[in-house]
Amino acid sequence: MSIHASQEIEILRRTLARFVREEVRPLEEEHRLPGDVAPPAELRRRVRMRSHELGLYAADMPREVGGAGLPLAERVVLDTEAFSHETVFFDDLLGGPGGPSSILLACNAEQRSRYLLPLVRGETSTCFALSEPEAGSDASGLRLRAEKRGDRYVLNGSKNIITNAVQCDFAMVFAVTDPARGAMGGITCFLVDAGTPGFSVGRSHTCMGFSGFQGELVFENCELPAGAILGQEGFGLALALDWINANRIKIGAMAAGILVLGLNAGSYGAEIVRGSILAVPRGQIEAAIALNLTPFQRMWRIVLPQAAAAMIPPATNTLIELLKNTSLVSLITIADLTFQGQIIRASTLKSAEVFLLLLALYLALSMVIRTFMRRIEKRYSLSWRPVGGLT
């Protein structure tokens, strides 16, 4: 296949960029959504369904189930574009871990109608429940048991750090059905509806600064019919590896998209530097030339000291804005503080005290940055003193 994008995928890429710019970002601003906390389920559903209308969501799924039939090599072009935009709906634009995947093509006719088709249309979401507290990277060491009792299976155990666990409509759960066979035919995948007796969502996890996207699933005597099995009994590990391998390819596209996002953000910082350098009076540069200073000496001793004093104020504002909005450049953001505050408020019912504390913490963080940058600004302004005829 050619490495150059086809006309069709280029049209889809531009459609995706316009969708994010004209519809998704305004939606975030309208609801004042923080950049690192999972949005409400209904808003995510709206974005998914609108994306499907535009031919973007689940575009790599076959046409017979409602997708666009894009090959994986073209799907990653869209993934790169999606992650090049700063949006909290990154998993809902095309269908991330909570969206449809090729392993669901193993659904039988009833499962296809009940699970796959609504999922492709963006009406529902799912989660890939493989990781466990004692079996993360080693998928063959699962502990969650699915014991067969008559024509039903009873699940007991837990899953953790599961993306979209909190908001999923159903889960793809991998459990041990035959301990003796283990990974060689002893793991089965089950489709479990949210709200099934014995199936509950445990605590929410915070991963890499994001809150509400990952969580824990708990199974306590959760009874499922044999019709809940995806594919064949004992073939669950093969399905899991198929899902993992496909998503590993998409991780490369995600990294490329984040790189583009970083370059775009960096270009704004570069503009601050460029403007500050151009603001240095031309006469001082010409005087430095007349004094036979080398280009390096002119830049180091004449231009940069004055430019630094000019670029510090806008750089300070940018840093504080990043602190407020995103966790990509900081460990503690106002969104993280607010999310944790909501949890404390719900358990203590002390709204005024909690939010006053949050205000004080954020003010303290901002003041530390502001004081630090002002000292640097003062240092540069004092260190630069025009000499003689240099004005």
CSV table of N, CA and C in Angstrom, one decimal, residues 187-260:
chain,number,residue,atom,x,y,z
A,187,ILE,N,-9.2,-19.8,28.8
A,187,ILE,CA,-9.7,-18.4,29.0
A,187,ILE,C,-10.8,-18.1,28.0
A,188,THR,N,-11.9,-17.5,28.5
A,188,THR,CA,-13.1,-17.3,27.7
A,188,THR,C,-13.5,-15.8,27.8
A,189,CYS,N,-14.0,-15.2,26.7
A,189,CYS,CA,-14.5,-13.8,26.8
A,189,CYS,C,-16.0,-13.8,26.9
A,190,PHE,N,-16.5,-13.0,27.8
A,190,PHE,CA,-17.9,-12.9,28.1
A,190,PHE,C,-18.4,-11.4,27.8
A,191,LEU,N,-19.6,-11.3,27.3
A,191,LEU,CA,-20.2,-9.9,27.1
A,191,LEU,C,-21.1,-9.7,28.3
A,192,VAL,N,-20.8,-8.8,29.1
A,192,VAL,CA,-21.6,-8.6,30.3
A,192,VAL,C,-22.2,-7.2,30.3
A,193,ASP,N,-23.5,-7.1,30.4
A,193,ASP,CA,-24.2,-5.8,30.4
A,193,ASP,C,-24.0,-5.1,31.8
A,194,ALA,N,-23.9,-3.8,31.7
A,194,ALA,CA,-23.9,-3.0,32.9
A,194,ALA,C,-25.2,-3.2,33.7
A,195,GLY,N,-25.2,-3.3,34.9
A,195,GLY,CA,-26.4,-3.5,35.7
A,195,GLY,C,-26.7,-5.0,35.9
A,196,THR,N,-26.0,-5.9,35.4
A,196,THR,CA,-26.2,-7.3,35.6
A,196,THR,C,-26.0,-7.6,37.1
A,197,PRO,N,-26.9,-8.3,37.7
A,197,PRO,CA,-26.7,-8.7,39.2
A,197,PRO,C,-25.3,-9.3,39.4
A,198,GLY,N,-24.7,-8.8,40.4
A,198,GLY,CA,-23.3,-9.3,40.7
A,198,GLY,C,-22.2,-8.6,40.0
A,199,PHE,N,-22.5,-7.7,39.1
A,199,PHE,CA,-21.5,-7.0,38.4
A,199,PHE,C,-21.6,-5.5,38.8
A,200,SER,N,-20.5,-4.9,39.3
A,200,SER,CA,-20.5,-3.5,39.7
A,200,SER,C,-19.2,-2.9,39.3
A,201,VAL,N,-19.3,-1.5,39.3
A,201,VAL,CA,-18.1,-0.7,39.1
A,201,VAL,C,-17.5,-0.3,40.4
A,202,GLY,N,-16.2,-0.6,40.7
A,202,GLY,CA,-15.6,-0.2,41.9
A,202,GLY,C,-15.0,1.2,41.9
A,203,ARG,N,-13.9,1.4,42.4
A,203,ARG,CA,-13.3,2.7,42.5
A,203,ARG,C,-12.8,3.1,41.1
A,204,SER,N,-12.7,4.4,41.0
A,204,SER,CA,-12.2,5.0,39.7
A,204,SER,C,-10.7,5.2,39.9
A,205,HIS,N,-9.9,5.1,38.9
A,205,HIS,CA,-8.5,5.2,38.9
A,205,HIS,C,-8.1,6.5,38.3
A,206,THR,N,-7.0,7.1,38.8
A,206,THR,CA,-6.4,8.3,38.1
A,206,THR,C,-5.1,7.9,37.5
A,207,CYS,N,-5.0,8.0,36.2
A,207,CYS,CA,-3.8,7.5,35.5
A,207,CYS,C,-3.2,8.6,34.6
A,208,MET,N,-1.9,8.9,34.9
A,208,MET,CA,-1.2,10.0,34.1
A,208,MET,C,-1.9,11.3,34.1
A,209,GLY,N,-2.5,11.6,35.3
A,209,GLY,CA,-3.2,12.9,35.4
A,209,GLY,C,-4.6,12.9,34.9
A,210,PHE,N,-5.1,11.8,34.4
A,210,PHE,CA,-6.5,11.8,33.9
A,210,PHE,C,-7.4,11.1,34.9
A,211,SER,N,-8.5,11.6,35.2
A,211,SER,CA,-9.4,11.1,36.2
A,211,SER,C,-10.8,10.6,35.5
A,212,GLY,N,-11.3,9.5,35.9
A,212,GLY,CA,-12.6,9.1,35.5
A,212,GLY,C,-12.6,8.2,34.2
A,213,PHE,N,-11.5,8.1,33.6
A,213,PHE,CA,-11.5,7.3,32.4
A,213,PHE,C,-11.2,5.8,32.7
A,214,GLN,N,-10.4,5.5,33.7
A,214,GLN,CA,-10.1,4.1,34.1
A,214,GLN,C,-10.8,3.8,35.4
A,215,GLY,N,-11.1,2.5,35.6
A,215,GLY,CA,-11.8,2.1,36.9
A,215,GLY,C,-11.7,0.6,37.1
A,216,GLU,N,-12.3,0.2,38.2
A,216,GLU,CA,-12.3,-1.2,38.6
A,216,GLU,C,-13.7,-1.9,38.4
A,217,LEU,N,-13.7,-3.1,37.9
A,217,LEU,CA,-14.9,-3.9,37.8
A,217,LEU,C,-14.9,-5.0,38.8
A,218,VAL,N,-16.0,-5.2,39.5
A,218,VAL,CA,-16.1,-6.2,40.5
A,218,VAL,C,-17.2,-7.2,40.2
A,219,PHE,N,-16.9,-8.5,40.3
A,219,PHE,CA,-17.8,-9.6,40.0
A,219,PHE,C,-18.0,-10.5,41.3
A,220,GLU,N,-19.2,-10.5,41.8
A,220,GLU,CA,-19.5,-11.3,42.9
A,220,GLU,C,-20.7,-12.2,42.6
A,221,ASN,N,-20.4,-13.5,42.4
A,221,ASN,CA,-21.5,-14.4,42.0
A,221,ASN,C,-22.3,-13.9,40.9
A,222,CYS,N,-21.7,-13.4,39.8
A,222,CYS,CA,-22.4,-12.8,38.7
A,222,CYS,C,-22.7,-13.9,37.7
A,223,GLU,N,-24.0,-14.2,37.6
A,223,GLU,CA,-24.4,-15.3,36.7
A,223,GLU,C,-24.7,-14.9,35.3
A,224,LEU,N,-24.1,-15.6,34.3
A,224,LEU,CA,-24.3,-15.3,32.9
A,224,LEU,C,-24.7,-16.6,32.2
A,225,PRO,N,-25.6,-16.4,31.2
A,225,PRO,CA,-26.0,-17.5,30.3
A,225,PRO,C,-24.8,-17.9,29.4
A,226,ALA,N,-24.9,-19.1,28.8
A,226,ALA,CA,-23.9,-19.5,27.8
A,226,ALA,C,-23.9,-18.6,26.6
A,227,GLY,N,-25.0,-17.9,26.3
A,227,GLY,CA,-25.1,-17.0,25.2
A,227,GLY,C,-24.3,-15.7,25.4
A,228,ALA,N,-23.8,-15.5,26.6
A,228,ALA,CA,-22.9,-14.3,26.8
A,228,ALA,C,-21.5,-14.5,26.3
A,229,ILE,N,-21.1,-15.8,25.9
A,229,ILE,CA,-19.8,-16.0,25.5
A,229,ILE,C,-19.6,-15.4,24.1
A,230,LEU,N,-18.4,-14.7,23.9
A,230,LEU,CA,-18.1,-14.2,22.6
A,230,LEU,C,-17.2,-15.2,21.9
A,231,GLY,N,-17.6,-15.6,20.7
A,231,GLY,CA,-16.8,-16.6,20.0
A,231,GLY,C,-17.1,-18.0,20.6
A,232,GLN,N,-16.0,-18.7,20.9
A,232,GLN,CA,-16.1,-20.0,21.4
A,232,GLN,C,-15.4,-20.1,22.8
A,233,GLU,N,-15.9,-21.0,23.6
A,233,GLU,CA,-15.3,-21.1,25.0
A,233,GLU,C,-13.9,-21.6,24.8
A,234,GLY,N,-13.0,-20.9,25.6
A,234,GLY,CA,-11.6,-21.3,25.6
A,234,GLY,C,-10.8,-20.5,24.6
A,235,PHE,N,-11.4,-19.7,23.8
A,235,PHE,CA,-10.6,-19.0,22.7
A,235,PHE,C,-10.5,-17.5,23.1
A,236,GLY,N,-10.7,-17.2,24.4
A,236,GLY,CA,-10.7,-15.8,24.8
A,236,GLY,C,-9.3,-15.1,24.7
A,237,LEU,N,-8.2,-15.9,25.0
A,237,LEU,CA,-6.9,-15.3,24.9
A,237,LEU,C,-6.5,-14.9,23.5
A,238,ALA,N,-7.0,-15.6,22.5
A,238,ALA,CA,-6.7,-15.3,21.1
A,238,ALA,C,-7.4,-14.0,20.8
A,239,LEU,N,-8.6,-13.8,21.2
A,239,LEU,CA,-9.4,-12.6,21.0
A,239,LEU,C,-8.7,-11.4,21.7
A,240,ALA,N,-8.2,-11.6,22.9
A,240,ALA,CA,-7.6,-10.5,23.6
A,240,ALA,C,-6.3,-10.1,22.9
A,241,LEU,N,-5.5,-11.0,22.5
A,241,LEU,CA,-4.2,-10.7,21.8
A,241,LEU,C,-4.5,-10.0,20.5
A,242,ASP,N,-5.6,-10.4,19.8
A,242,ASP,CA,-6.0,-9.7,18.5
A,242,ASP,C,-6.3,-8.2,18.8
A,243,TRP,N,-7.0,-8.0,19.9
A,243,TRP,CA,-7.4,-6.6,20.3
A,243,TRP,C,-6.1,-5.8,20.7
A,244,ILE,N,-5.2,-6.4,21.4
A,244,ILE,CA,-4.0,-5.8,21.9
A,244,ILE,C,-3.1,-5.4,20.7
A,245,ASN,N,-2.9,-6.4,19.8
A,245,ASN,CA,-2.0,-6.1,18.6
A,245,ASN,C,-2.5,-5.0,17.8
A,246,ALA,N,-3.8,-4.9,17.5
A,246,ALA,CA,-4.4,-3.8,16.7
A,246,ALA,C,-4.2,-2.5,17.4
A,247,ASN,N,-4.4,-2.5,18.7
A,247,ASN,CA,-4.2,-1.2,19.4
A,247,ASN,C,-2.8,-0.8,19.6
A,248,ARG,N,-1.9,-1.7,19.5
A,248,ARG,CA,-0.5,-1.3,19.6
A,248,ARG,C,-0.1,-0.5,18.4
A,249,ILE,N,-0.6,-0.8,17.2
A,249,ILE,CA,-0.3,0.0,16.0
A,249,ILE,C,-0.9,1.4,16.2
A,250,LYS,N,-2.1,1.5,16.8
A,250,LYS,CA,-2.7,2.8,17.0
A,250,LYS,C,-1.9,3.7,18.0
A,251,ILE,N,-1.1,3.0,18.9
A,251,ILE,CA,-0.4,3.8,19.8
A,251,ILE,C,0.7,4.7,19.1
A,252,GLY,N,1.3,4.1,18.0
A,252,GLY,CA,2.2,4.9,17.2
A,252,GLY,C,1.6,6.1,16.6
A,253,ALA,N,0.3,6.0,16.1
A,253,ALA,CA,-0.4,7.1,15.6
A,253,ALA,C,-0.7,8.1,16.7
A,254,MET,N,-1.1,7.6,17.9
A,254,MET,CA,-1.3,8.5,19.0
A,254,MET,C,-0.1,9.3,19.3
A,255,ALA,N,1.1,8.7,19.4
A,255,ALA,CA,2.3,9.4,19.7
A,255,ALA,C,2.6,10.5,18.7
A,256,ALA,N,2.4,10.1,17.4
A,256,ALA,CA,2.6,11.1,16.3
A,256,ALA,C,1.7,12.3,16.5
A,257,GLY,N,0.4,12.0,16.8
A,257,GLY,CA,-0.6,13.1,17.0
A,257,GLY,C,-0.2,14.0,18.2
A,258,ILE,N,0.2,13.4,19.3
A,258,ILE,CA,0.6,14.2,20.4
A,258,ILE,C,1.9,15.1,20.1
A,259,LEU,N,2.8,14.5,19.2
A,259,LEU,CA,3.9,15.3,18.8
A,259,LEU,C,3.5,16.5,18.0
A,260,VAL,N,2.5,16.3,17.1
A,260,VAL,CA,2.0,17.5,16.4
A,260,VAL,C,1.4,18.5,17.3
